[in-house]
XYZ file of C-alpha atoms in Angstrom:
295
model
C -5.866 13.295 4.906
C -6.891 11.187 1.863
C -4.847 11.650 -1.315
C -6.303 14.030 -3.916
C -8.101 11.207 -5.763
C -9.595 13.409 -8.456
C -6.129 14.607 -9.452
C -4.823 11.033 -9.557
C -7.673 10.033 -11.836
C -6.878 13.009 -14.045
C -3.239 11.885 -14.315
C -4.400 8.381 -15.274
C -6.580 9.951 -17.939
C -3.586 11.911 -19.255
C -1.492 8.726 -19.438
C -4.298 7.044 -21.357
C -4.130 9.935 -23.797
C -0.363 9.326 -23.987
C -0.955 5.750 -25.159
C -3.257 7.127 -27.835
C -0.571 9.560 -28.988
C 1.945 6.715 -29.240
C -0.330 4.647 -31.475
C -1.432 7.547 -33.701
C 0.339 10.081 -35.844
C 0.108 13.041 -33.451
C 1.458 16.408 -34.590
C 4.209 18.279 -32.760
C 1.608 20.842 -31.677
C -0.520 18.054 -30.166
C 2.519 16.690 -28.347
C 3.466 20.091 -26.964
C -0.086 20.760 -25.777
C -0.244 17.323 -24.148
C 3.100 17.612 -22.342
C 2.284 21.121 -21.085
C -1.047 19.937 -19.681
C 0.512 16.852 -18.078
C 3.254 18.965 -16.476
C 0.664 21.345 -14.987
C -1.331 18.425 -13.571
C 1.764 16.815 -12.044
C 2.863 20.103 -10.478
C -0.607 20.606 -9.007
C -0.634 17.074 -7.602
C 2.849 17.545 -6.141
C 1.778 20.794 -4.434
C -1.234 19.094 -2.893
C 0.860 16.232 -1.541
C 3.382 18.692 -0.102
C 0.568 20.565 1.632
C -0.809 17.351 3.141
C 2.666 16.217 4.192
C 3.425 19.609 5.739
C 0.220 19.543 7.747
C 0.938 16.022 8.983
C 4.445 17.074 10.014
C 3.091 20.034 12.017
C 0.573 17.837 13.838
C 3.295 15.282 14.568
C 5.633 17.945 15.981
C 2.854 19.217 18.250
C 2.155 15.690 19.475
C 5.842 15.113 20.236
C 6.136 18.436 22.077
C 2.967 17.749 24.093
C 4.159 14.249 25.049
C 7.613 15.440 26.073
C 6.078 18.190 28.216
C 3.928 15.625 30.000
C 7.012 13.498 30.586
C 8.929 16.523 31.854
C 11.604 16.295 29.164
C 10.708 19.482 27.256
C 10.485 23.131 28.222
C 7.149 24.931 28.035
C 6.552 28.620 27.377
C 4.570 30.010 30.307
C 2.046 32.818 30.029
C 2.500 35.859 32.257
C 0.608 36.036 35.564
C -1.970 38.541 34.280
C -2.760 36.355 31.271
C -3.094 33.286 33.496
C -5.523 35.174 35.748
C -7.613 36.111 32.713
C -7.653 32.473 31.593
C -8.709 31.253 35.032
C -11.439 33.880 35.263
C -12.852 32.820 31.900
C -12.864 29.192 33.086
C -14.714 30.185 36.265
C -17.159 32.289 34.259
C -17.936 29.335 31.998
C -18.323 26.916 34.917
C -20.602 29.099 37.025
C -22.633 30.425 34.116
C -23.367 26.842 33.081
C -24.366 26.049 36.681
C -26.620 29.116 36.954
C -28.310 28.319 33.650
C -28.917 24.714 34.691
C -30.279 25.555 38.148
C -32.418 28.451 36.886
C -33.869 26.158 34.238
C -34.661 23.629 36.970
C -36.326 26.344 39.070
C -38.525 27.460 36.185
C -39.368 23.906 35.138
C -38.810 21.291 37.886
C -40.097 18.433 35.685
C -37.054 16.947 33.882
C -39.182 15.380 31.136
C -40.784 18.714 30.319
C -37.349 20.370 30.388
C -36.150 17.883 27.774
C -39.259 18.535 25.706
C -38.681 22.298 25.912
C -35.047 21.801 24.889
C -36.176 19.799 21.869
C -38.484 22.625 20.812
C -35.580 25.062 21.108
C -33.316 22.815 19.000
C -36.042 22.534 16.352
C -36.562 26.311 16.525
C -40.222 25.870 17.396
C -42.396 27.670 19.937
C -42.649 25.886 23.271
C -46.003 24.707 24.528
C -47.921 27.002 26.870
C -48.399 24.755 29.880
C -50.813 25.285 32.734
C -48.987 25.816 36.033
C -49.344 23.593 39.090
C -50.996 26.479 40.945
C -53.616 26.703 38.208
C -54.168 22.939 38.246
C -54.707 23.055 42.012
C -56.879 26.172 41.689
C -59.130 24.599 39.062
C -59.511 21.483 41.208
C -60.518 23.619 44.222
C -63.032 25.622 42.183
C -64.571 22.438 40.760
C -64.731 20.859 44.208
C -66.285 23.994 45.735
C -68.933 24.181 43.026
C -69.706 20.499 43.488
C -70.067 20.853 47.258
C -72.108 23.989 46.665
C -70.795 27.567 46.701
C -73.539 28.340 49.191
C -71.875 26.134 51.809
C -69.056 27.473 53.971
C -66.606 24.818 52.781
C -67.642 25.051 49.130
C -67.426 28.852 49.161
C -63.959 28.758 50.751
C -62.748 26.226 48.171
C -63.942 28.399 45.278
C -62.280 31.530 46.659
C -59.069 29.679 47.503
C -59.035 28.123 44.035
C -59.406 31.530 42.407
C -56.453 32.810 44.433
C -54.357 29.815 43.343
C -55.206 30.548 39.701
C -54.088 34.153 40.186
C -50.813 32.921 41.664
C -50.426 30.581 38.690
C -50.843 33.470 36.266
C -48.278 35.499 38.212
C -45.899 32.541 38.158
C -46.234 32.285 34.375
C -45.305 35.954 34.065
C -42.334 35.382 36.376
C -41.166 32.396 34.316
C -41.445 34.307 31.047
C -39.651 37.375 32.396
C -36.867 35.333 33.978
C -36.386 33.225 30.854
C -36.143 36.295 28.620
C -34.159 38.646 30.867
C -31.883 36.271 32.787
C -31.758 32.730 31.446
C -31.580 33.565 27.735
C -28.758 36.147 27.957
C -26.602 33.756 29.980
C -27.323 30.925 27.544
C -26.507 33.198 24.601
C -23.139 33.998 26.179
C -22.294 30.302 26.483
C -23.342 29.583 22.904
C -21.683 32.683 21.448
C -18.826 34.536 23.131
C -17.747 31.615 25.303
C -17.436 29.266 22.334
C -15.341 31.878 20.531
C -13.075 32.223 23.577
C -12.634 28.443 23.797
C -11.815 28.265 20.094
C -9.172 31.002 20.317
C -7.683 29.495 23.493
C -7.314 26.190 21.659
C -5.604 27.931 18.741
C -3.293 29.701 21.205
C -2.316 26.362 22.711
C -1.443 24.948 19.272
C 0.634 28.056 18.496
C 2.375 27.652 21.838
C 3.177 24.010 21.035
C 4.516 25.065 17.620
C 6.686 27.729 19.268
C 8.157 25.367 21.836
C 8.705 22.679 19.194
C 10.714 25.233 17.180
C 12.739 26.156 20.267
C 13.463 22.486 20.844
C 14.606 21.971 17.242
C 16.892 25.007 17.488
C 18.523 23.641 20.649
C 19.097 20.300 18.922
C 20.383 21.800 15.642
C 23.893 20.552 14.760
C 24.831 22.041 11.398
C 24.839 25.715 10.452
C 22.221 25.117 7.775
C 19.898 23.331 10.174
C 20.382 26.060 12.757
C 19.606 28.810 10.224
C 16.381 27.089 9.192
C 15.419 26.473 12.822
C 15.967 30.148 13.641
C 13.762 31.204 10.719
C 11.035 28.773 11.800
C 11.287 30.081 15.351
C 10.790 33.696 14.248
C 7.647 32.740 12.337
C 6.316 30.660 15.248
C 7.036 33.459 17.740
C 5.219 35.984 15.547
C 2.162 33.731 15.190
C 2.124 32.997 18.918
C 2.340 36.698 19.819
C -0.466 37.551 17.402
C -2.727 34.805 18.759
C -1.918 35.881 22.320
C -3.195 39.380 21.544
C -6.385 38.050 19.957
C -7.072 35.780 22.926
C -6.268 38.504 25.456
C -8.749 40.911 23.834
C -11.482 38.281 24.116
C -10.561 37.457 27.712
C -10.637 41.148 28.642
C -14.207 41.157 27.353
C -15.216 39.050 30.372
C -15.416 42.343 32.314
C -18.238 43.497 30.046
C -19.830 40.064 30.318
C -19.913 40.250 34.117
C -21.409 43.756 33.965
C -24.110 42.537 31.576
C -24.864 39.473 33.688
C -25.136 41.715 36.758
C -27.877 43.703 35.024
C -29.583 40.438 34.112
C -29.342 39.324 37.744
C -31.033 42.547 38.871
C -33.814 41.867 36.361
C -34.236 38.399 37.874
C -34.402 39.838 41.403
C -36.995 42.387 40.306
C -39.100 39.693 38.614
C -38.913 37.486 41.697
C -39.791 40.405 43.984
C -42.820 41.235 41.824
C -43.956 37.601 41.852
C -43.660 37.222 45.621
C -45.379 40.581 46.209
C -48.288 39.496 44.010
C -48.526 36.176 45.844
C -48.596 37.949 49.207
C -51.290 40.333 47.974
C -53.468 37.503 46.636
C -53.187 35.534 49.875
C -53.835 38.626 52.012
C -56.985 39.336 49.989
C -58.052 35.687 50.293
C -57.556 35.699 54.035
C -59.648 38.868 54.294
C -62.419 37.345 52.168
C -62.532 34.260 54.338
C -62.785 36.477 57.418
C -59.931 34.867 59.316
């Protein structure tokens, strides 16, 4: 942390005023006002430095505790089995939700360059481009080829009809992509960007509170004098209280994973329904095409 520069500059300014008082005939009232103001500024500066020093000491104690735990020379407060299971389940939920989002995104848009472009539009909060699907591109090519060969010819007529079916499939695919993005992909992404980030933040805070607690326990064990022991016991009570409070906050969030799984299950059913509709439409279009071609 940098020193409170503005306060230091203010003190320098006060000392400059002091030189002025020395070289002029200042009244007692002026002197009293000056000394009161200078005292307030010094007290404020002292409080700020104490706050910075206290924060640095806390960070240092955490670092020492963490290092000693890694070296196996310090005890570590363990969470109960139920809490550990909740933590592991949240980790699994994060891992597999990220995987599902990534693979679903790849399914909906196989082209990595276009995926990056779409991501950029999302980051800029702009509407993504409406792209023509590969089925539509193929369908348009078939229709153009059929018209060029002549729709009156057997081959040309078949190309036109096949192209029209491909365009229909392309339209159905666009609907499937939109539905899946809105009803499956977006909710899972929202969870990762919202609730999951909150859980990670609170888990990190819990870990710092746990380090503070164990550092206090370590200081109490090492306390020699009665005064040091009394202070260590007081610090330990505060650390234990903060750890217990943060444990409850984190546990409430971790318990919320049950609701998350239930919500994601509904989203999964929406995805299945969208996929079923898409495949059924494709089958219907191809069945109709086959009938039209008389084969």
